[in-house]
PDB file of C-alpha atoms and ligand atoms in Angstrom:
ATOM      1  CA  MET V  27       9.336  47.726   6.519  1.00 44.00           C
ATOM      2  CA  SER V  28       9.739  46.606   2.957  1.00 50.00           C
ATOM      3  CA  ILE V  29       9.157  43.079   1.793  1.00 54.00           C
ATOM      4  CA  ARG V  30      11.588  41.670  -0.696  1.00 54.00           C
ATOM      5  CA  THR V  31      10.313  39.454  -3.423  1.00 56.00           C
ATOM      6  CA  PHE V  32      12.260  37.409  -5.913  1.00 56.00           C
ATOM      7  CA  GLU V  33      11.056  39.737  -8.638  1.00 57.00           C
ATOM      8  CA  GLU V  34      12.899  42.622  -7.038  1.00 56.00           C
ATOM      9  CA  PRO V  35      16.166  43.544  -8.728  1.00 55.00           C
ATOM     10  CA  GLY V  36      19.167  43.243  -6.465  1.00 57.00           C
ATOM     11  CA  LEU V  37      18.591  39.702  -5.321  1.00 59.00           C
ATOM     12  CA  ALA V  38      17.481  37.281  -7.992  1.00 58.00           C
ATOM     13  CA  ALA V  39      17.981  39.601 -10.930  1.00 65.00           C
ATOM     14  CA  ALA V  40      21.576  40.506 -10.135  1.00 79.00           C
ATOM     15  CA  LEU V  41      22.731  37.115  -8.897  1.00 89.00           C
ATOM     16  CA  SER V  42      22.484  33.834 -10.701  1.00 93.00           C
ATOM     17  CA  THR V  43      21.734  30.744  -8.633  1.00 93.00           C
ATOM     18  CA  GLN V  44      25.375  29.738  -9.032  1.00 95.00           C
ATOM     19  CA  ASP V  45      26.482  33.181  -7.782  1.00 95.00           C
ATOM     20  CA  ILE V  46      24.414  32.581  -4.662  1.00 95.00           C
ATOM     21  CA  TYR V  47      26.127  29.242  -3.973  1.00 96.00           C
ATOM     22  CA  ARG V  48      29.527  30.834  -4.643  1.00 96.00           C
ATOM     23  CA  GLU V  49      28.668  33.525  -2.109  1.00 96.00           C
ATOM     24  CA  LEU V  50      27.544  30.860   0.343  1.00 96.00           C
ATOM     25  CA  LEU V  51      30.910  29.090   0.024  1.00 97.00           C
ATOM     26  CA  LEU V  52      32.680  32.378   0.755  1.00 96.00           C
ATOM     27  CA  ARG V  53      30.576  33.047   3.797  1.00 96.00           C
ATOM     28  CA  ILE V  54      31.263  29.678   5.387  1.00 96.00           C
ATOM     29  CA  GLY V  55      34.970  30.458   5.063  1.00 97.00           C
ATOM     30  CA  GLU V  56      35.794  28.596   1.880  1.00 97.00           C
ATOM     31  CA  ASP V  57      37.654  29.632  -1.233  1.00 97.00           C
ATOM     32  CA  PRO V  58      35.208  29.096  -4.110  1.00 96.00           C
ATOM     33  CA  THR V  59      38.017  29.411  -6.658  1.00 96.00           C
ATOM     34  CA  ARG V  60      40.054  26.461  -5.413  1.00 97.00           C
ATOM     35  CA  GLU V  61      40.083  23.442  -7.705  1.00 96.00           C
ATOM     36  CA  GLY V  62      37.724  21.191  -5.789  1.00 97.00           C
ATOM     37  CA  LEU V  63      35.086  23.895  -5.477  1.00 97.00           C
ATOM     38  CA  ALA V  64      35.301  25.606  -8.858  1.00 96.00           C
ATOM     39  CA  GLU V  65      32.469  23.550 -10.347  1.00 97.00           C
ATOM     40  CA  THR V  66      30.564  23.142  -7.098  1.00 98.00           C
ATOM     41  CA  PRO V  67      28.015  25.942  -7.580  1.00 97.00           C
ATOM     42  CA  GLU V  68      27.018  24.411 -10.913  1.00 97.00           C
ATOM     43  CA  ARG V  69      26.735  20.936  -9.394  1.00 98.00           C
ATOM     44  CA  VAL V  70      24.763  22.179  -6.401  1.00 97.00           C
ATOM     45  CA  GLU V  71      22.367  24.043  -8.651  1.00 97.00           C
ATOM     46  CA  LYS V  72      21.688  20.838 -10.601  1.00 97.00           C
ATOM     47  CA  ALA V  73      21.402  18.726  -7.471  1.00 97.00           C
ATOM     48  CA  MET V  74      18.975  21.144  -5.838  1.00 96.00           C
ATOM     49  CA  ALA V  75      16.862  21.313  -8.975  1.00 96.00           C
ATOM     50  CA  PHE V  76      16.645  17.515  -8.951  1.00 96.00           C
ATOM     51  CA  LEU V  77      15.932  17.251  -5.230  1.00 96.00           C
ATOM     52  CA  THR V  78      13.147  19.819  -5.380  1.00 96.00           C
ATOM     53  CA  GLN V  79      11.537  18.782  -8.665  1.00 96.00           C
ATOM     54  CA  GLY V  80       8.391  17.813  -6.779  1.00 97.00           C
ATOM     55  CA  TYR V  81       7.364  21.475  -6.928  1.00 96.00           C
ATOM     56  CA  ASN V  82       6.915  21.085 -10.673  1.00 95.00           C
ATOM     57  CA  MET V  83       4.714  18.020 -10.401  1.00 94.00           C
ATOM     58  CA  ASP V  84       1.017  17.756  -9.671  1.00 93.00           C
ATOM     59  CA  VAL V  85      -1.213  14.853  -8.711  1.00 93.00           C
ATOM     60  CA  ALA V  86      -3.239  14.814 -11.939  1.00 91.00           C
ATOM     61  CA  THR V  87      -0.132  14.598 -14.116  1.00 92.00           C
ATOM     62  CA  VAL V  88       1.547  12.017 -11.891  1.00 92.00           C
ATOM     63  CA  LEU V  89      -1.492   9.746 -11.880  1.00 91.00           C
ATOM     64  CA  ASN V  90      -2.046  10.441 -15.561  1.00 86.00           C
ATOM     65  CA  GLY V  91      -5.328   8.607 -15.767  1.00 82.00           C
ATOM     66  CA  ALA V  92      -3.967   5.431 -14.128  1.00 86.00           C
ATOM     67  CA  LEU V  93      -7.177   4.992 -12.164  1.00 86.00           C
ATOM     68  CA  PHE V  94      -9.119   1.820 -12.823  1.00 88.00           C
ATOM     69  CA  GLU V  95     -12.586   0.573 -12.040  1.00 87.00           C
ATOM     70  CA  VAL V  96     -12.461  -2.747 -10.181  1.00 86.00           C
ATOM     71  CA  ASP V  97     -14.685  -5.110  -8.338  1.00 86.00           C
ATOM     72  CA  TYR V  98     -12.322  -5.589  -5.422  1.00 86.00           C
ATOM     73  CA  ASP V  99     -12.690  -4.411  -1.864  1.00 88.00           C
ATOM     74  CA  GLU V 100      -9.749  -5.942  -0.039  1.00 93.00           C
ATOM     75  CA  MET V 101      -6.794  -3.972   1.181  1.00 95.00           C
ATOM     76  CA  VAL V 102      -4.259  -2.861  -1.423  1.00 95.00           C
ATOM     77  CA  MET V 103      -0.831  -2.221   0.021  1.00 96.00           C
ATOM     78  CA  VAL V 104       2.433  -0.855  -1.305  1.00 96.00           C
ATOM     79  CA  LYS V 105       5.165  -1.304   1.231  1.00 96.00           C
ATOM     80  CA  ASP V 106       8.729  -0.055   1.720  1.00 97.00           C
ATOM     81  CA  VAL V 107       8.669   2.767  -0.821  1.00 98.00           C
ATOM     82  CA  GLU V 108      12.038   4.458  -0.391  1.00 98.00           C
ATOM     83  CA  PHE V 109      12.095   8.209  -0.297  1.00 98.00           C
ATOM     84  CA  TYR V 110      14.606  11.017   0.107  1.00 98.00           C
ATOM     85  CA  SER V 111      13.468  14.455   1.154  1.00 98.00           C
ATOM     86  CA  MET V 112      14.860  17.566   2.813  1.00 98.00           C
ATOM     87  CA  CYS V 113      13.545  19.118   5.994  1.00 97.00           C
ATOM     88  CA  GLU V 114      12.335  22.648   5.579  1.00 97.00           C
ATOM     89  CA  HIS V 115      13.929  23.740   8.851  1.00 95.00           C
ATOM     90  CA  HIS V 116      17.546  22.951   8.009  1.00 95.00           C
ATOM     91  CA  MET V 117      17.456  21.959   4.339  1.00 96.00           C
ATOM     92  CA  LEU V 118      19.136  18.716   5.336  1.00 96.00           C
ATOM     93  CA  PRO V 119      18.032  15.290   4.147  1.00 97.00           C
ATOM     94  CA  PHE V 120      15.560  13.052   5.843  1.00 97.00           C
ATOM     95  CA  PHE V 121      14.878   9.689   4.290  1.00 98.00           C
ATOM     96  CA  GLY V 122      13.317   6.332   4.886  1.00 98.00           C
ATOM     97  CA  LYS V 123      10.317   4.310   3.852  1.00 98.00           C
ATOM     98  CA  VAL V 124       6.674   4.954   3.153  1.00 98.00           C
ATOM     99  CA  HIS V 125       3.996   2.300   3.529  1.00 98.00           C
ATOM    100  CA  VAL V 126       0.698   2.963   1.815  1.00 98.00           C
ATOM    101  CA  ALA V 127      -2.523   0.966   2.007  1.00 97.00           C
ATOM    102  CA  TYR V 128      -6.085   1.586   1.005  1.00 97.00           C
ATOM    103  CA  VAL V 129      -9.382  -0.237   0.783  1.00 97.00           C
ATOM    104  CA  PRO V 130     -10.929   0.545  -2.604  1.00 96.00           C
ATOM    105  CA  ASN V 131     -14.448   1.646  -3.204  1.00 95.00           C
ATOM    106  CA  GLY V 132     -14.744   0.643  -6.860  1.00 93.00           C
ATOM    107  CA  ARG V 133     -11.516   2.278  -8.052  1.00 94.00           C
ATOM    108  CA  VAL V 134      -7.820   1.574  -7.711  1.00 94.00           C
ATOM    109  CA  ILE V 135      -4.625   3.423  -8.617  1.00 94.00           C
ATOM    110  CA  GLY V 136      -2.014   1.802 -10.880  1.00 92.00           C
ATOM    111  CA  LEU V 137       0.503   0.331  -8.432  1.00 91.00           C
ATOM    112  CA  SER V 138       3.505   2.055  -9.975  1.00 93.00           C
ATOM    113  CA  LYS V 139       1.860   5.415  -9.355  1.00 95.00           C
ATOM    114  CA  ILE V 140       2.128   5.163  -5.582  1.00 96.00           C
ATOM    115  CA  PRO V 141       5.937   5.524  -5.576  1.00 97.00           C
ATOM    116  CA  ARG V 142       5.525   8.413  -8.032  1.00 96.00           C
ATOM    117  CA  LEU V 143       3.182  10.169  -5.612  1.00 97.00           C
ATOM    118  CA  VAL V 144       5.700   9.639  -2.814  1.00 98.00           C
ATOM    119  CA  GLU V 145       8.399  11.108  -5.059  1.00 97.00           C
ATOM    120  CA  MET V 146       6.269  14.121  -5.881  1.00 97.00           C
ATOM    121  CA  PHE V 147       5.709  15.014  -2.233  1.00 98.00           C
ATOM    122  CA  SER V 148       9.204  14.101  -0.994  1.00 98.00           C
ATOM    123  CA  ARG V 149      11.208  16.050  -3.557  1.00 98.00           C
ATOM    124  CA  ARG V 150      10.441  19.361  -1.919  1.00 97.00           C
ATOM    125  CA  LEU V 151      11.329  21.025   1.342  1.00 98.00           C
ATOM    126  CA  GLN V 152       9.133  19.140   3.753  1.00 98.00           C
ATOM    127  CA  VAL V 153       8.198  18.225   7.256  1.00 97.00           C
ATOM    128  CA  GLN V 154       7.562  14.526   7.725  1.00 98.00           C
ATOM    129  CA  GLU V 155       4.088  15.007   9.197  1.00 98.00           C
ATOM    130  CA  ARG V 156       2.889  17.090   6.257  1.00 98.00           C
ATOM    131  CA  MET V 157       4.355  14.718   3.689  1.00 98.00           C
ATOM    132  CA  THR V 158       2.490  11.859   5.382  1.00 98.00           C
ATOM    133  CA  THR V 159      -0.892  13.607   5.241  1.00 98.00           C
ATOM    134  CA  GLN V 160      -0.335  14.899   1.701  1.00 98.00           C
ATOM    135  CA  ILE V 161       0.174  11.359   0.402  1.00 98.00           C
ATOM    136  CA  ALA V 162      -2.945  10.136   2.202  1.00 98.00           C
ATOM    137  CA  ASP V 163      -5.050  13.082   1.042  1.00 97.00           C
ATOM    138  CA  ALA V 164      -3.920  12.750  -2.578  1.00 96.00           C
ATOM    139  CA  ILE V 165      -5.020   9.100  -2.646  1.00 96.00           C
ATOM    140  CA  ALA V 166      -8.278   9.880  -0.845  1.00 96.00           C
ATOM    141  CA  GLU V 167      -9.089  12.586  -3.386  1.00 95.00           C
ATOM    142  CA  ALA V 168      -8.053  10.556  -6.421  1.00 94.00           C
ATOM    143  CA  ILE V 169     -10.111   7.403  -5.838  1.00 94.00           C
ATOM    144  CA  ALA V 170     -12.387   8.135  -2.850  1.00 95.00           C
ATOM    145  CA  PRO V 171     -11.532   4.775  -1.232  1.00 96.00           C
ATOM    146  CA  GLN V 172     -13.230   3.333   1.849  1.00 97.00           C
ATOM    147  CA  GLY V 173     -10.088   4.324   3.662  1.00 98.00           C
ATOM    148  CA  VAL V 174      -6.385   4.986   3.317  1.00 98.00           C
ATOM    149  CA  GLY V 175      -3.439   4.604   5.656  1.00 98.00           C
ATOM    150  CA  VAL V 176       0.061   5.999   5.286  1.00 98.00           C
ATOM    151  CA  ILE V 177       3.006   5.318   7.578  1.00 98.00           C
ATOM    152  CA  VAL V 178       6.359   7.043   7.160  1.00 98.00           C
ATOM    153  CA  GLU V 179       9.495   5.896   8.961  1.00 97.00           C
ATOM    154  CA  ALA V 180      12.400   8.285   8.580  1.00 97.00           C
ATOM    155  CA  GLN V 181      15.799   9.292   9.806  1.00 95.00           C
ATOM    156  CA  HIS V 182      16.610  12.979   9.898  1.00 95.00           C
ATOM    157  CA  LEU V 183      20.177  14.038   9.231  1.00 94.00           C
ATOM    158  CA  CYS V 184      19.517  17.411  10.862  1.00 92.00           C
ATOM    159  CA  MET V 185      19.066  15.557  14.134  1.00 91.00           C
ATOM    160  CA  MET V 186      21.647  12.816  13.590  1.00 91.00           C
ATOM    161  CA  MET V 187      24.495  15.033  12.381  1.00 89.00           C
ATOM    162  CA  ARG V 188      23.973  17.550  15.144  1.00 86.00           C
ATOM    163  CA  GLY V 189      23.802  14.818  17.762  1.00 80.00           C
ATOM    164  CA  VAL V 190      20.249  15.735  18.762  1.00 76.00           C
ATOM    165  CA  GLU V 191      19.154  12.117  18.410  1.00 68.00           C
ATOM    166  CA  LYS V 192      20.624   8.678  18.762  1.00 70.00           C
ATOM    167  CA  GLN V 193      22.037   7.556  15.431  1.00 67.00           C
ATOM    168  CA  HIS V 194      19.497   4.930  14.506  1.00 73.00           C
ATOM    169  CA  SER V 195      16.262   6.114  16.022  1.00 82.00           C
ATOM    170  CA  ALA V 196      13.517   6.550  13.453  1.00 90.00           C
ATOM    171  CA  THR V 197      10.708   9.049  13.482  1.00 94.00           C
ATOM    172  CA  VAL V 198       7.381   7.436  12.634  1.00 96.00           C
ATOM    173  CA  THR V 199       4.348   9.352  11.443  1.00 97.00           C
ATOM    174  CA  SER V 200       1.003   8.095  10.211  1.00 97.00           C
ATOM    175  CA  ALA V 201      -2.182   9.325   8.595  1.00 98.00           C
ATOM    176  CA  MET V 202      -5.324   7.203   8.800  1.00 97.00           C
ATOM    177  CA  ARG V 203      -8.466   8.040   6.859  1.00 97.00           C
ATOM    178  CA  GLY V 204     -11.889   6.371   6.591  1.00 97.00           C
ATOM    179  CA  VAL V 205     -11.955   2.718   7.665  1.00 97.00           C
ATOM    180  CA  PHE V 206      -8.324   2.912   8.717  1.00 98.00           C
ATOM    181  CA  LYS V 207      -9.432   5.393  11.319  1.00 97.00           C
ATOM    182  CA  THR V 208     -12.805   3.921  12.286  1.00 97.00           C
ATOM    183  CA  GLN V 209     -12.082   0.163  12.132  1.00 96.00           C
ATOM    184  CA  THR V 210      -9.495  -1.174  14.518  1.00 96.00           C
ATOM    185  CA  GLN V 211      -9.334  -4.441  12.584  1.00 96.00           C
ATOM    186  CA  THR V 212      -8.407  -2.723   9.300  1.00 96.00           C
ATOM    187  CA  ARG V 213      -5.817  -0.552  10.982  1.00 96.00           C
ATOM    188  CA  ASN V 214      -4.306  -3.544  12.790  1.00 96.00           C
ATOM    189  CA  GLU V 215      -4.151  -5.541   9.570  1.00 96.00           C
ATOM    190  CA  PHE V 216      -2.224  -2.676   7.973  1.00 97.00           C
ATOM    191  CA  LEU V 217       0.125  -2.345  10.948  1.00 96.00           C
ATOM    192  CA  SER V 218       0.878  -6.047  11.065  1.00 95.00           C
ATOM    193  CA  LEU V 219       1.552  -6.125   7.318  1.00 94.00           C
ATOM    194  CA  VAL V 220       3.967  -3.220   7.743  1.00 94.00           C
ATOM    195  CA  ARG V 221       5.772  -4.961  10.618  1.00 91.00           C
ATOM    196  CA  ARG V 222       6.000  -8.313   8.843  1.00 86.00           C
ATOM    197  CA  GLY V 223       9.518  -8.716   7.454  1.00 67.00           C
ATOM    198  CA  GLY V 224      10.109  -5.056   8.120  1.00 54.00           C
ATOM    199  CA  GLY V 225      13.880  -5.542   8.254  1.00 52.00           C
ATOM    200  CA  ASP V 226      15.933  -3.259  10.497  1.00 52.00           C
ATOM    201  CA  SER V 227      13.944  -2.787  13.685  1.00 47.00           C
TER     202      SER V 227
HETATM  203 ZN1   ZN Z  19      15.589  19.706  10.228  1.00 57.41          ZN
END
């Protein structure tokens, strides 16, 4: 059995990304030359590059030194961070909100960097559970806080469009580290802050 790699001529070398999308259109029964579709491979290539740009980002660059020493040990929370990702099983969107909280241990992260971290991990092919733990682990590694909690609420188009799930049910995942795991009071404070004025549900 031979293993194909992207370096191998015949796949990537012979076909441009746009050729691949043109071929895809053909195979689903479309006419890639008709007016509405003529520019589609080019647009899809650009859209996919944008939606997967998280692969080209890393935590150090995203945080870019925005870590500060502070004398503060109360919970820091960034709530309702919108995200759009794509599931790695169907390459269809899943999207929703991320809630992040941590209890510092002498260092904090610039607040605007939390949404950037979410962006970095969501703009890839993902599973919701892994995205949740990656965000928590990145914060834990960056500032070694007393604890960190991440909750992700999402709707998955691969389930909704195929009728696998009721239209408005959300999938909720969480990752709790440090005091968010060991102290019920801290975890409950986080959960009640997330629920407060949560909107839809
Ligand atoms: Zn899926």
